[in-house]
Amino acid sequence: MAALCTQYNVALIEDSPYRELRFSGNALPMVSEFCPDHSIVLRSFSKVASPGLRVGTVSGKHSYLAPIIKIKQGADLHSAVPVQAIVHGLLQHEDFPKHLDKMRQLYKKRHDTMFEALRTYLPSECKITPAEGGMFIWVTLPQCDTFELAKQLLANNVAVVPSPVFYPIPETAPSAMRLNFTNATSEELVVAVKRIAEVLKRTDTKEVICEEETFA
């Protein structure tokens, strides 16, 4: 891919908000590392510092960034200075690496809990793709209306993201859903997976089981 971008003078846009959250496996090089003069890299501090810090970075050669800077200035002049100062302070703090390690350990524990619960409770027709980092597990389902499934799950206070929203042509998307494992405790994740399993088993009869807590 990098060779093609270089050969045809095409800009590669690489979105990398979760790279620092790898908790297993071996880190792979970024595609942009093989074509640094033909790439734009997007990063986000809201994933590694705090969700409330809506600050990101864009890196690349000047000819790529100059138009982006003008668009940014036309939209809101610039990101909030106090928030940028907070992020700068966090990055310079000697304990920030410990913060990242703590997050990785916590996310790995919750990932493993959800993965095992999915393998235990979901129908055998479902394919569960484990993650080596980030915040999500991808589950491929038997053919179904994933938006309708998401509505039924939401009625059971479980929020999932149906697969069509991740595809340029939604109609061609396989039946699947993305599940977040970072926003709930291990105990809550097991409860959520059990509710998903119940709804999947009852899809044909359209029965809904409602509980009080909400998990996302």
mmCIF file of C-alpha atoms in Angstrom:
data_model
loop_
_atom_site.group_PDB
_atom_site.id
_atom_site.type_symbol
_atom_site.label_atom_id
_atom_site.label_comp_id
_atom_site.label_asym_id
_atom_site.label_seq_id
_atom_site.Cartn_x
_atom_site.Cartn_y
_atom_site.Cartn_z
ATOM 1 C CA MET A 1 0.000 0.000 0.000
ATOM 2 C CA ALA A 2 2.788 2.424 0.905
ATOM 3 C CA ALA A 3 4.620 1.627 -2.334
ATOM 4 C CA LEU A 4 1.486 2.331 -4.376
ATOM 5 C CA CYS A 5 0.931 5.653 -2.588
ATOM 6 C CA THR A 6 4.494 6.650 -3.397
ATOM 7 C CA GLN A 7 4.297 5.429 -7.006
ATOM 8 C CA TYR A 8 1.054 7.263 -7.792
ATOM 9 C CA ASN A 9 1.609 10.266 -5.499
ATOM 10 C CA VAL A 10 -1.467 9.503 -3.396
ATOM 11 C CA ALA A 11 -1.845 10.672 0.199
ATOM 12 C CA LEU A 12 -2.432 7.895 2.730
ATOM 13 C CA ILE A 13 -4.572 8.940 5.714
ATOM 14 C CA GLU A 14 -3.815 6.672 8.686
ATOM 15 C CA ASP A 15 -6.090 6.950 11.714
ATOM 16 C CA SER A 16 -4.312 5.736 14.843
ATOM 17 C CA PRO A 17 -6.224 6.679 18.027
ATOM 18 C CA TYR A 18 -5.694 3.332 19.782
ATOM 19 C CA ARG A 19 -2.047 2.514 19.012
ATOM 20 C CA GLU A 20 -0.848 3.193 22.572
ATOM 21 C CA LEU A 21 -3.530 0.846 23.955
ATOM 22 C CA ARG A 22 -2.050 -2.433 22.671
ATOM 23 C CA PHE A 23 -2.164 -4.960 25.530
ATOM 24 C CA SER A 24 -1.102 -8.209 23.797
ATOM 25 C CA GLY A 25 0.682 -9.425 20.698
ATOM 26 C CA ASN A 26 3.498 -7.640 18.907
ATOM 27 C CA ALA A 27 3.301 -4.024 17.797
ATOM 28 C CA LEU A 28 3.141 -3.744 14.011
ATOM 29 C CA PRO A 29 4.659 -0.855 12.061
ATOM 30 C CA MET A 30 2.307 1.793 10.765
ATOM 31 C CA VAL A 31 1.787 1.942 7.015
ATOM 32 C CA SER A 32 2.771 5.616 7.099
ATOM 33 C CA GLU A 33 6.246 4.633 8.297
ATOM 34 C CA PHE A 34 6.911 3.214 4.823
ATOM 35 C CA CYS A 35 5.735 6.342 2.983
ATOM 36 C CA PRO A 36 6.323 9.294 5.357
ATOM 37 C CA ASP A 37 6.262 11.828 2.504
ATOM 38 C CA HIS A 38 2.895 10.549 1.268
ATOM 39 C CA SER A 39 0.951 10.172 4.498
ATOM 40 C CA ILE A 40 -1.155 12.015 7.053
ATOM 41 C CA VAL A 41 -1.399 10.480 10.543
ATOM 42 C CA LEU A 42 -4.324 11.201 12.883
ATOM 43 C CA ARG A 43 -4.084 10.636 16.644
ATOM 44 C CA SER A 44 -6.312 11.354 19.641
ATOM 45 C CA PHE A 45 -5.550 12.083 23.282
ATOM 46 C CA SER A 46 -9.139 11.428 24.358
ATOM 47 C CA LYS A 47 -8.429 7.675 24.192
ATOM 48 C CA VAL A 48 -5.145 7.646 26.127
ATOM 49 C CA ALA A 49 -5.521 10.581 28.531
ATOM 50 C CA SER A 50 -9.176 11.345 29.283
ATOM 51 C CA PRO A 51 -12.396 11.212 27.215
ATOM 52 C CA GLY A 52 -13.114 14.826 28.113
ATOM 53 C CA LEU A 53 -9.871 16.042 26.520
ATOM 54 C CA ARG A 54 -11.067 16.451 22.940
ATOM 55 C CA VAL A 55 -7.631 17.108 21.501
ATOM 56 C CA GLY A 56 -6.086 15.326 18.537
ATOM 57 C CA THR A 57 -3.029 15.720 16.339
ATOM 58 C CA VAL A 58 -2.435 15.637 12.614
ATOM 59 C CA SER A 59 1.082 15.029 11.321
ATOM 60 C CA GLY A 60 2.481 15.033 7.790
ATOM 61 C CA LYS A 61 4.459 17.160 5.383
ATOM 62 C CA HIS A 62 3.713 20.875 5.192
ATOM 63 C CA SER A 63 1.994 20.791 1.799
ATOM 64 C CA TYR A 64 -0.546 18.336 3.228
ATOM 65 C CA LEU A 65 -1.088 20.164 6.512
ATOM 66 C CA ALA A 66 -1.341 23.750 5.242
ATOM 67 C CA PRO A 67 -4.876 23.335 3.791
ATOM 68 C CA ILE A 68 -5.983 21.428 6.901
ATOM 69 C CA ILE A 69 -4.779 24.271 9.128
ATOM 70 C CA LYS A 70 -6.812 26.781 7.098
ATOM 71 C CA ILE A 71 -9.931 24.631 7.397
ATOM 72 C CA LYS A 72 -9.372 24.296 11.150
ATOM 73 C CA GLN A 73 -8.924 28.047 11.545
ATOM 74 C CA GLY A 74 -12.072 28.707 9.541
ATOM 75 C CA ALA A 75 -14.051 26.266 11.690
ATOM 76 C CA ASP A 76 -13.085 27.341 15.209
ATOM 77 C CA LEU A 77 -9.801 29.319 15.034
ATOM 78 C CA HIS A 78 -7.988 26.728 17.170
ATOM 79 C CA SER A 79 -8.491 24.148 19.886
ATOM 80 C CA ALA A 80 -8.977 25.441 23.434
ATOM 81 C CA VAL A 81 -5.656 26.624 24.853
ATOM 82 C CA PRO A 82 -6.340 25.449 28.456
ATOM 83 C CA VAL A 83 -7.129 21.926 27.216
ATOM 84 C CA GLN A 84 -3.986 21.874 25.096
ATOM 85 C CA ALA A 85 -2.000 22.997 28.139
ATOM 86 C CA ILE A 86 -3.482 20.144 30.198
ATOM 87 C CA VAL A 87 -2.535 17.596 27.533
ATOM 88 C CA HIS A 88 0.959 19.045 27.298
ATOM 89 C CA GLY A 89 1.342 18.765 31.055
ATOM 90 C CA LEU A 90 0.131 15.169 31.070
ATOM 91 C CA LEU A 91 2.585 14.155 28.359
ATOM 92 C CA GLN A 92 5.452 15.717 30.290
ATOM 93 C CA HIS A 93 4.453 14.157 33.622
ATOM 94 C CA GLU A 94 6.809 11.411 34.768
ATOM 95 C CA ASP A 95 3.893 9.151 35.725
ATOM 96 C CA PHE A 96 2.120 9.310 32.351
ATOM 97 C CA PRO A 97 3.746 6.035 31.160
ATOM 98 C CA LYS A 98 2.448 4.382 34.345
ATOM 99 C CA HIS A 99 -1.021 5.700 33.492
ATOM 100 C CA LEU A 100 -0.818 4.036 30.066
ATOM 101 C CA ASP A 101 0.361 0.753 31.588
ATOM 102 C CA LYS A 102 -2.542 0.821 34.066
ATOM 103 C CA MET A 103 -5.011 1.407 31.245
ATOM 104 C CA ARG A 104 -3.569 -1.457 29.197
ATOM 105 C CA GLN A 105 -3.811 -3.856 32.124
ATOM 106 C CA LEU A 106 -7.377 -2.809 32.893
ATOM 107 C CA TYR A 107 -8.496 -3.042 29.262
ATOM 108 C CA LYS A 108 -6.861 -6.453 28.830
ATOM 109 C CA LYS A 109 -8.724 -7.774 31.870
ATOM 110 C CA ARG A 110 -12.049 -6.461 30.574
ATOM 111 C CA HIS A 111 -11.356 -7.676 27.052
ATOM 112 C CA ASP A 112 -10.579 -11.169 28.281
ATOM 113 C CA THR A 113 -13.703 -11.181 30.447
ATOM 114 C CA MET A 114 -15.957 -10.162 27.561
ATOM 115 C CA PHE A 115 -14.273 -12.522 25.112
ATOM 116 C CA GLU A 116 -14.732 -15.522 27.390
ATOM 117 C CA ALA A 117 -18.338 -14.550 28.119
ATOM 118 C CA LEU A 118 -19.056 -14.242 24.390
ATOM 119 C CA ARG A 119 -17.549 -17.670 23.738
ATOM 120 C CA THR A 120 -19.578 -19.119 26.606
ATOM 121 C CA TYR A 121 -23.012 -17.619 25.974
ATOM 122 C CA LEU A 122 -23.342 -16.677 22.305
ATOM 123 C CA PRO A 123 -24.709 -19.179 19.774
ATOM 124 C CA SER A 124 -22.045 -21.257 18.025
ATOM 125 C CA GLU A 125 -22.900 -19.605 14.691
ATOM 126 C CA CYS A 126 -21.350 -16.345 15.899
ATOM 127 C CA LYS A 127 -17.698 -15.627 15.139
ATOM 128 C CA ILE A 128 -15.876 -13.699 17.842
ATOM 129 C CA THR A 129 -12.726 -11.832 16.824
ATOM 130 C CA PRO A 130 -10.386 -11.167 19.770
ATOM 131 C CA ALA A 131 -8.496 -7.882 19.946
ATOM 132 C CA GLU A 132 -4.851 -7.232 20.806
ATOM 133 C CA GLY A 133 -5.561 -3.680 21.888
ATOM 134 C CA GLY A 134 -7.991 -0.811 21.604
ATOM 135 C CA MET A 135 -11.496 -0.813 23.031
ATOM 136 C CA PHE A 136 -13.666 -3.140 20.958
ATOM 137 C CA ILE A 137 -14.462 -6.738 20.022
ATOM 138 C CA TRP A 138 -15.991 -7.543 16.619
ATOM 139 C CA VAL A 139 -18.682 -10.236 16.498
ATOM 140 C CA THR A 140 -19.861 -11.665 13.161
ATOM 141 C CA LEU A 141 -23.465 -12.895 13.260
ATOM 142 C CA PRO A 142 -25.729 -15.121 11.174
ATOM 143 C CA GLN A 143 -27.513 -13.094 8.486
ATOM 144 C CA CYS A 144 -29.891 -10.636 10.135
ATOM 145 C CA ASP A 145 -31.012 -7.013 10.271
ATOM 146 C CA THR A 146 -28.318 -5.625 12.549
ATOM 147 C CA PHE A 147 -30.094 -2.293 13.032
ATOM 148 C CA GLU A 148 -33.201 -4.107 14.255
ATOM 149 C CA LEU A 149 -31.017 -6.258 16.484
ATOM 150 C CA ALA A 150 -29.369 -3.131 17.908
ATOM 151 C CA LYS A 151 -32.810 -1.697 18.697
ATOM 152 C CA GLN A 152 -33.834 -4.851 20.535
ATOM 153 C CA LEU A 153 -30.586 -4.849 22.485
ATOM 154 C CA LEU A 154 -31.023 -1.193 23.376
ATOM 155 C CA ALA A 155 -34.476 -2.068 24.719
ATOM 156 C CA ASN A 156 -32.556 -4.433 27.001
ATOM 157 C CA ASN A 157 -30.231 -1.577 28.009
ATOM 158 C CA VAL A 158 -27.251 -2.870 26.030
ATOM 159 C CA ALA A 159 -25.778 -0.575 23.372
ATOM 160 C CA VAL A 160 -23.940 -2.036 20.371
ATOM 161 C CA VAL A 161 -22.880 -0.587 17.021
ATOM 162 C CA PRO A 162 -24.262 -2.446 13.967
ATOM 163 C CA SER A 163 -21.762 -3.269 11.222
ATOM 164 C CA PRO A 164 -23.258 -1.257 8.295
ATOM 165 C CA VAL A 165 -22.081 2.057 9.792
ATOM 166 C CA PHE A 166 -18.471 0.955 9.211
ATOM 167 C CA TYR A 167 -18.865 0.273 5.482
ATOM 168 C CA PRO A 168 -18.918 2.753 2.565
ATOM 169 C CA ILE A 169 -21.803 0.765 1.056
ATOM 170 C CA PRO A 170 -23.897 -0.277 4.097
ATOM 171 C CA GLU A 171 -25.985 -2.732 2.092
ATOM 172 C CA THR A 172 -22.909 -4.884 1.449
ATOM 173 C CA ALA A 173 -21.870 -5.126 5.105
ATOM 174 C CA PRO A 174 -21.841 -8.581 6.707
ATOM 175 C CA SER A 175 -24.066 -9.040 9.721
ATOM 176 C CA ALA A 176 -21.899 -8.087 12.678
ATOM 177 C CA MET A 177 -21.660 -5.767 15.659
ATOM 178 C CA ARG A 178 -18.931 -3.896 17.501
ATOM 179 C CA LEU A 179 -18.838 -4.249 21.279
ATOM 180 C CA ASN A 180 -17.045 -1.898 23.666
ATOM 181 C CA PHE A 181 -15.391 -3.516 26.700
ATOM 182 C CA THR A 182 -13.815 -0.453 28.350
ATOM 183 C CA ASN A 183 -16.894 1.347 29.678
ATOM 184 C CA ALA A 184 -18.158 -1.257 32.134
ATOM 185 C CA THR A 185 -16.832 -3.440 34.933
ATOM 186 C CA SER A 186 -16.062 -7.097 34.344
ATOM 187 C CA GLU A 187 -19.240 -8.071 36.173
ATOM 188 C CA GLU A 188 -21.353 -5.714 34.065
ATOM 189 C CA LEU A 189 -19.780 -7.047 30.865
ATOM 190 C CA VAL A 190 -20.886 -10.589 31.681
ATOM 191 C CA VAL A 191 -24.429 -9.392 32.341
ATOM 192 C CA ALA A 192 -24.424 -7.486 29.047
ATOM 193 C CA VAL A 193 -23.214 -10.521 27.091
ATOM 194 C CA LYS A 194 -25.928 -12.687 28.648
ATOM 195 C CA ARG A 195 -28.532 -10.159 27.502
ATOM 196 C CA ILE A 196 -27.071 -10.175 23.988
ATOM 197 C CA ALA A 197 -27.265 -13.970 23.949
ATOM 198 C CA GLU A 198 -30.884 -13.926 25.119
ATOM 199 C CA VAL A 199 -31.917 -11.458 22.410
ATOM 200 C CA LEU A 200 -30.097 -13.441 19.712
ATOM 201 C CA LYS A 201 -31.879 -16.609 20.790
ATOM 202 C CA ARG A 202 -35.263 -14.844 20.827
ATOM 203 C CA THR A 203 -34.872 -12.863 17.614
ATOM 204 C CA ASP A 204 -37.440 -14.956 15.753
ATOM 205 C CA THR A 205 -40.130 -14.401 18.386
ATOM 206 C CA LYS A 206 -39.190 -10.721 18.905
ATOM 207 C CA GLU A 207 -39.281 -11.179 22.664
ATOM 208 C CA VAL A 208 -37.442 -8.575 24.713
ATOM 209 C CA ILE A 209 -36.045 -8.911 28.217
ATOM 210 C CA CYS A 210 -35.634 -5.590 30.006
ATOM 211 C CA GLU A 211 -33.454 -4.912 33.026
ATOM 212 C CA GLU A 212 -32.595 -1.778 34.928
ATOM 213 C CA GLU A 213 -28.880 -1.151 34.334
ATOM 214 C CA THR A 214 -27.558 0.227 31.046
ATOM 215 C CA PHE A 215 -24.240 -0.866 29.562
ATOM 216 C CA ALA A 216 -22.502 0.596 26.492
#
